[in-house]
Short mmCIF file of C-alpha atoms in Angstrom, two decimals:
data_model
loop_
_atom_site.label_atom_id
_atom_site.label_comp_id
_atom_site.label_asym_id
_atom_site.label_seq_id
_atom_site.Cartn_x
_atom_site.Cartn_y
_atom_site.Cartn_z
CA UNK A 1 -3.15 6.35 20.26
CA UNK A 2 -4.34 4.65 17.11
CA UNK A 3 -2.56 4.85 13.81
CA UNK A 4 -5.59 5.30 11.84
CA UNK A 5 -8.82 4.98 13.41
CA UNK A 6 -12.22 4.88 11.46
CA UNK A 7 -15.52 5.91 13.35
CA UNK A 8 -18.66 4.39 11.96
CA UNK A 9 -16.76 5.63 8.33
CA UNK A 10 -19.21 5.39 5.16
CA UNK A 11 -17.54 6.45 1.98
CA UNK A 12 -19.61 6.22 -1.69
CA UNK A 13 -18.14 7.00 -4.80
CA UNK A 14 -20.17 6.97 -8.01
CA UNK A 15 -23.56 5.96 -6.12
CA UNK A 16 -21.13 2.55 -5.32
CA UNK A 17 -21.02 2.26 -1.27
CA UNK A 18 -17.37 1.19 -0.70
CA UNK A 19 -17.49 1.02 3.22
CA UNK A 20 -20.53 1.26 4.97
CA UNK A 21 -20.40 2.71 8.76
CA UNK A 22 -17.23 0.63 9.38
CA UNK A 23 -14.88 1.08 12.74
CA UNK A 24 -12.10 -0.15 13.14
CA UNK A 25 -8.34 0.56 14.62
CA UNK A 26 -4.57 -0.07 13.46
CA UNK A 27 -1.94 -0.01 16.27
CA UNK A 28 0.81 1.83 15.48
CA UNK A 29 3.77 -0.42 14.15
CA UNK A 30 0.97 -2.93 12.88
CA UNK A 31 1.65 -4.17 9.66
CA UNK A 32 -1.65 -4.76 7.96
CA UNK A 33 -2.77 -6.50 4.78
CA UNK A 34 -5.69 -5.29 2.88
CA UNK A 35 -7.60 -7.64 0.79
CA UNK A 36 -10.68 -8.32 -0.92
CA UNK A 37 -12.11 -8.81 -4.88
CA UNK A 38 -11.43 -6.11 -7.57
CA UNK A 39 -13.73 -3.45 -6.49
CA UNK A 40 -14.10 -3.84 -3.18
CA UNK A 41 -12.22 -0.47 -2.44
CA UNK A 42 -8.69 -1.46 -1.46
CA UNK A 43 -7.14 2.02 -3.30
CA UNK A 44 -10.33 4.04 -2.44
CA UNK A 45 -9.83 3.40 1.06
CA UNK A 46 -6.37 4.33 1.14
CA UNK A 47 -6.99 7.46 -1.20
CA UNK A 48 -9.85 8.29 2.02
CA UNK A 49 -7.01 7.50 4.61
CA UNK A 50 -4.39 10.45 2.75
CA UNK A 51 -7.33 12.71 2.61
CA UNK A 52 -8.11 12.79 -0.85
CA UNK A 53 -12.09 11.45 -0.61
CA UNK A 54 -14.50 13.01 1.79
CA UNK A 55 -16.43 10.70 3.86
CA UNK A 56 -19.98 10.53 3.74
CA UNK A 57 -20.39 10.11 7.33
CA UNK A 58 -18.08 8.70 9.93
CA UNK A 59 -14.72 10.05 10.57
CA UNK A 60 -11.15 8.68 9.99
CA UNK A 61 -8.33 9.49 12.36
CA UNK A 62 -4.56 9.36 11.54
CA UNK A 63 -2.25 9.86 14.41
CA UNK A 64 -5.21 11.39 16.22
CA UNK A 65 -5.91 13.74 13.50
CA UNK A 66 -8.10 13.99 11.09
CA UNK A 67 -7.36 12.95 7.43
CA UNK A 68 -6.18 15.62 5.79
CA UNK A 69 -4.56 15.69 2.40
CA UNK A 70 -0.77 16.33 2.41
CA UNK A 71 -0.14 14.67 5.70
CA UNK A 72 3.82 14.30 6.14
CA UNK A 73 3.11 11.57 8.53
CA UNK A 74 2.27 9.54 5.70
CA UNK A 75 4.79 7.84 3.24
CA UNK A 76 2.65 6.96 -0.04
CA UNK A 77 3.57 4.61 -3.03
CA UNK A 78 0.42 4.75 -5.59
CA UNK A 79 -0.17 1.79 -8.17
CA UNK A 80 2.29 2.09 -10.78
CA UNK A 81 0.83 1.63 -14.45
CA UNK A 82 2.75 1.31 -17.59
CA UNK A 83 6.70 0.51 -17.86
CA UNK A 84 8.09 3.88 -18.11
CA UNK A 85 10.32 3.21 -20.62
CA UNK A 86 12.00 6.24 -22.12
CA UNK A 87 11.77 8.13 -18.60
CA UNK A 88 15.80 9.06 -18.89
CA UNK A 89 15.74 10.77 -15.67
CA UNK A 90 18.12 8.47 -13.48
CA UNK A 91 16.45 7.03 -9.79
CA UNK A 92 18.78 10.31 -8.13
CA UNK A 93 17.14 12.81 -10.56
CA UNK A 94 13.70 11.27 -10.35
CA UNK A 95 14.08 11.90 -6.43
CA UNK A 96 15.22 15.11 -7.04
CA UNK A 97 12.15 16.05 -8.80
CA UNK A 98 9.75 14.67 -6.40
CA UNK A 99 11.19 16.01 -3.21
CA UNK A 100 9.64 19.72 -4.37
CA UNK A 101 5.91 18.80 -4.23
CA UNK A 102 6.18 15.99 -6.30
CA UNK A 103 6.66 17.94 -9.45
CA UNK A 104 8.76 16.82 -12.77
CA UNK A 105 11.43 18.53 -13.78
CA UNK A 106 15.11 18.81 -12.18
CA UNK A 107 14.85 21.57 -9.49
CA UNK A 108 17.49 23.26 -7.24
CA UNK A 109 17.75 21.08 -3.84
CA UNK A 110 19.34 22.06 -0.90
CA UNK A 111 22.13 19.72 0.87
CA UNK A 112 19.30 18.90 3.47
CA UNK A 113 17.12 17.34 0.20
CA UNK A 114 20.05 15.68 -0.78
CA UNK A 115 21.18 14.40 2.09
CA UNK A 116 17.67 12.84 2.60
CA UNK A 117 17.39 11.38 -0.33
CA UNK A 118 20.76 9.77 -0.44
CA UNK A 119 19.60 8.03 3.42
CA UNK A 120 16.42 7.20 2.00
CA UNK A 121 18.20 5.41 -0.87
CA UNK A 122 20.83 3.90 1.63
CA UNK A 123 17.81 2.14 4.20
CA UNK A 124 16.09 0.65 0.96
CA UNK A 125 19.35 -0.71 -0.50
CA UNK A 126 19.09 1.28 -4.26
CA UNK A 127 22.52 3.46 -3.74
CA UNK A 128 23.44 1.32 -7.03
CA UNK A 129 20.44 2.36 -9.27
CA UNK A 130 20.75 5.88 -8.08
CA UNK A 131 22.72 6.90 -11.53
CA UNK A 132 20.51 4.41 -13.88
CA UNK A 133 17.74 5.67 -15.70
CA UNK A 134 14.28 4.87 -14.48
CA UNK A 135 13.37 3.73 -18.20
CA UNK A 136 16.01 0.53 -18.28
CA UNK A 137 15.39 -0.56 -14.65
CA UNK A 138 13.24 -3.63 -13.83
CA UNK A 139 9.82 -3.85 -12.15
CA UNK A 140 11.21 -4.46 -9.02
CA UNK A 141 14.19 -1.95 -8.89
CA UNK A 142 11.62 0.96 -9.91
CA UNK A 143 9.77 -0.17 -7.07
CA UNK A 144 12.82 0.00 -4.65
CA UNK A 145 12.72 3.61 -5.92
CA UNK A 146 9.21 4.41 -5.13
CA UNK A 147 9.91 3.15 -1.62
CA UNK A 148 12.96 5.59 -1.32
CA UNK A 149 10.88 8.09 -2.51
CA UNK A 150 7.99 7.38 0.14
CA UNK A 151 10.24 7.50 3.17
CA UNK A 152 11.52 11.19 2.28
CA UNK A 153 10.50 12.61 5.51
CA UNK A 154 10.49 10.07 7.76
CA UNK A 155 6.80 9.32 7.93
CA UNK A 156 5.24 7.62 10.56
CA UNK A 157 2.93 5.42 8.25
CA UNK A 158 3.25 4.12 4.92
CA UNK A 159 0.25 3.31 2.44
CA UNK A 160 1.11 0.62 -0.32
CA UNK A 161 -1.19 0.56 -2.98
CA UNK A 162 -0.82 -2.98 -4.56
CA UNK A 163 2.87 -2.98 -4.47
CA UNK A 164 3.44 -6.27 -5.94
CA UNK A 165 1.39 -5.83 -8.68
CA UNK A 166 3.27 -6.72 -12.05
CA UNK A 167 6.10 -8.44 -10.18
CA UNK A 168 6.99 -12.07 -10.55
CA UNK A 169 6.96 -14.27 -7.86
CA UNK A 170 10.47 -13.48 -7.27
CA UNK A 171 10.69 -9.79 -7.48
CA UNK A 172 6.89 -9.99 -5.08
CA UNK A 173 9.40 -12.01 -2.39
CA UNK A 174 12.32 -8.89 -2.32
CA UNK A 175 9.31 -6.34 -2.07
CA UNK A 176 7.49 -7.74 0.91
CA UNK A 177 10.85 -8.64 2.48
CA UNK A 178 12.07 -4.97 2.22
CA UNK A 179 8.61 -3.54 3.65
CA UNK A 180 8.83 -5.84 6.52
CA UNK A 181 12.87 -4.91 6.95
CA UNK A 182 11.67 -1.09 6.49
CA UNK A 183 8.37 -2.00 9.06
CA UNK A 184 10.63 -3.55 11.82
CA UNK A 185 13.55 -1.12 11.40
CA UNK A 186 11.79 1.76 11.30
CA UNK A 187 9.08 0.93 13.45
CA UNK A 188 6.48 1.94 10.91
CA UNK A 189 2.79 0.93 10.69
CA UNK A 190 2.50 0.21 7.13
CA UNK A 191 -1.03 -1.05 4.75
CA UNK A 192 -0.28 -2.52 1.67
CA UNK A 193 -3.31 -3.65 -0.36
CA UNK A 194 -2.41 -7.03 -2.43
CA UNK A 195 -4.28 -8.62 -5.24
CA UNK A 196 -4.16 -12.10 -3.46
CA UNK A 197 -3.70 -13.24 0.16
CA UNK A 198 -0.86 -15.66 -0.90
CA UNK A 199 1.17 -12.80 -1.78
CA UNK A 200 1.55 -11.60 2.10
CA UNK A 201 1.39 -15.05 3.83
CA UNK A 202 4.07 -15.19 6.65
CA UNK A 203 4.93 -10.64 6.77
CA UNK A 204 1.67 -9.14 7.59
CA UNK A 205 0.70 -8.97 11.63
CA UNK A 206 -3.47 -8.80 10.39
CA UNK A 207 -5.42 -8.91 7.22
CA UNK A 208 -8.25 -6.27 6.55
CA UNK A 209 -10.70 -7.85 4.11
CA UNK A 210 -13.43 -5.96 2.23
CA UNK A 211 -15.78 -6.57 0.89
CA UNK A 212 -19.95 -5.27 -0.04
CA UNK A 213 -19.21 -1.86 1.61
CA UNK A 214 -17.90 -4.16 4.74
CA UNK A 215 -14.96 -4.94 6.49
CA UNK A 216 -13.39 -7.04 9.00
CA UNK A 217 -9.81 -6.61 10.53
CA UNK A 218 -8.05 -9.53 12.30
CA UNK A 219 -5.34 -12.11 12.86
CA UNK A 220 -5.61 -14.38 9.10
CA UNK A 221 -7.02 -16.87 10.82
CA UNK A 222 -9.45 -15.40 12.55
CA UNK A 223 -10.80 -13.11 9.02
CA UNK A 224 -10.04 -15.84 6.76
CA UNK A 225 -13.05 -18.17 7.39
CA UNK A 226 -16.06 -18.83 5.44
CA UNK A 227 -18.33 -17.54 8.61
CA UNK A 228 -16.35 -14.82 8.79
CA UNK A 229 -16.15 -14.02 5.17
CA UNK A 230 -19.49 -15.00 4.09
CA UNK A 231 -21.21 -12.47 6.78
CA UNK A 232 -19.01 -9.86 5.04
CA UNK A 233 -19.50 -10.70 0.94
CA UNK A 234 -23.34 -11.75 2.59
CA UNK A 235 -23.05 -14.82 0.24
CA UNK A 236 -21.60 -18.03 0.41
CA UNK A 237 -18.07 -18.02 0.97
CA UNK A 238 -15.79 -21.16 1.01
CA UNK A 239 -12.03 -21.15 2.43
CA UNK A 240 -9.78 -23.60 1.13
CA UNK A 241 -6.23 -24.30 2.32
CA UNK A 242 -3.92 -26.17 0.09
CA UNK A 243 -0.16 -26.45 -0.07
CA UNK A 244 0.21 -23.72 2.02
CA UNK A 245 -1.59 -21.50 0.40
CA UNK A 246 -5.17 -19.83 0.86
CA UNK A 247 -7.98 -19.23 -1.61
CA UNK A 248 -11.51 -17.78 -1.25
CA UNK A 249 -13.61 -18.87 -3.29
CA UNK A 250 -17.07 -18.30 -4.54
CA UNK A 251 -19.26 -20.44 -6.86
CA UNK A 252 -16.08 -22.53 -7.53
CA UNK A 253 -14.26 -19.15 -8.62
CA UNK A 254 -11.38 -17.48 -6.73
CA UNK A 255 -12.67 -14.49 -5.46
CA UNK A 256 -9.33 -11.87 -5.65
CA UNK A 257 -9.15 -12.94 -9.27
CA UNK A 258 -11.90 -11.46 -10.78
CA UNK A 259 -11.58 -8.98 -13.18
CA UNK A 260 -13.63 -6.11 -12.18
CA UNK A 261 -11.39 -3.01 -11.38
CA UNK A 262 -11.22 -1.33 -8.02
CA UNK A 263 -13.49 1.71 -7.36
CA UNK A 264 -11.14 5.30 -7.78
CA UNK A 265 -8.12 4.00 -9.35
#
C-alpha cells in the first residue's frame, strides 16, 4: 500500500491549474523532496494531501484512504512567518496548548498528553528548550519545536512545508539532519517542500518537481534533466551542475529563485 497515491489528481485554485490530471505514488518510508519555482504549488499540494482543498477531479489516497482533513496519520509543520517574538509561552506550554486541537491558551492535560509530549521532545532532542520561551529562541530551535509538536501522535507521515525557510545554511544542515534521523528512526515517509534543490542534496530518497500544473517524481537524477524538466515547465530548461551543487535555470535565471509566491499560502 501506497503512502499517498494521486489518481489522475487536477486541483485549481483561483482559475490557476496547480496540477493537472497527475498520478503518481510515494512508498511508505520514502523520503521525498518537493520542488519547483514560487508558484508552482508546493504548499497547495500538501494543503490537498491533509484534506484541506477539494480536488477538481482525480482522487488522492493516504494510507489507502481518502484525504480527509484531520487525519492523525499525518504529522504537519506549516510555513512559519514572522519571529514570534513576545510569544512568552515556553516550548512545554506551547505544546501544551496545541495538543487540545491546536488551540492557544494553557489547558488541563492529562499525564497521557504529557507524557507524549515530553517523548516527542526527547526523539527531537529539545528537552533543554522545553522551559524557554518561544519568543527568545532561534529560528532553528523553534523549528525543533514544531517538529515535536508534529510527531504528537505518532503519525505515520509527516508533511514539511518549506522547513528550512529563514534558516542559515547552518541551522538548514541540523533541520534536514533531524528529519532524516526522525525518517530512519521512525520509519516515517516524510515530504518536505524546499525553496532550492541544494538545500536537500544527499537526505532525500526522490525529488517531486512541479511545475505548469505538472509533475514528475523520481530518483534526482533521473527528474533533474533539461528533457525531463523542460517537458514539464514546456519551455526550455537548462541543468547545470557546479561544485556540487544543482541549478535550473531558465533564460539565464535560476528558476526556484523567482519571486512569485506559491499558490494558497
Amino acid at each position: 500500500m501506497s503512502a499517498i497515491e494521486l489518481d489522475k489528481a487536477t486541483l485549481v485554485i483561483g482559475g490557476a491549474t496547480i496540477l493537472s490530471e497527475v498520478t503518481l505514488n510515494i512508498e511508505q518510508g520514502e523520503f521525498i523532496g518537493v520542488l519547483g519555482a514560487n508558484g508552482a504549488g508546493k504548499s497547495t499540494l500538501i494543503k490537498a494531501i491533509l484534506g484541506l482543498l477539494p480536488l477538481k477531479q482525480g482522487t488522492i489516497r493516504v494510507l489507502g484512504k481518502p484525504a480527509s482533513r484531520g487525519n492523525l496519520e499525518i504529522g504537519y509543520l506549516p510555513q512559519v512567518h514572522g519571529t514570534q517574538q513576545g510569544i512568552n509561552l515556553s516550548g512545554r506550554e506551547f505544546l501544551y496548548s496545541s495538543v487540545r486541537g491546536h488551540r492557544w491558551g494553557l489547558p488541563i492535560v492529562s499525564k497521557n498528553d504529557r507524557d507524549e509530549i515530553e517523548r516527542c521532545l526527547h526523539i527531537v532532542d529539545a528537552q533543554h528548550l522545553a522551559d524557554r520561551p518561544l519568543g527568545e529562541m532561534s529560528g532553528g530551535e523553534r523549528q525543533r519545536l514544531l517538529f515535536a509538536e508534529a510527531l504528537i501522535g505518532k503519525p505515520h507521515i509527516l508533511l514539511l512545508d518549506e522547513p528550512l525557510s529563514s534558516l542559515d545554511p547552518h541551522q538548514q544542515k541540523i533541520v534536514i539532519d533531524l528529519v532524516g534521523y526522525l525518517a530512519r528512526e521512525l520509519n516515517l515517509t516524510v515530504v518536505l517542500s524546499a525553496h532550492e534543490l541544494n538545500q536537500v542534496l544527499g537526505a532525500i530518497d526522490r525529488v517531486l518537481y512541479l511545475g505548469h500544473g505538472n509533475a514528475a517524481l523520481g530518483s534526482i537524477d533521473e527528474v533533474i534533466t533539461s528533457a525531463t524538466l523542460s517537458r514539464l515547465y514546456e519551455a526550455p530548461i537548462e541543468v547545470v551542475r557546479a561544485a556540487g551543487h544543482i541549478f535550473v535555470m531558465s533564460g539565464g535565471q535560476v528558476v526556484e529563485r523567482d519571486h512569485h509566491h506559491d499558490h494558497a499560502h
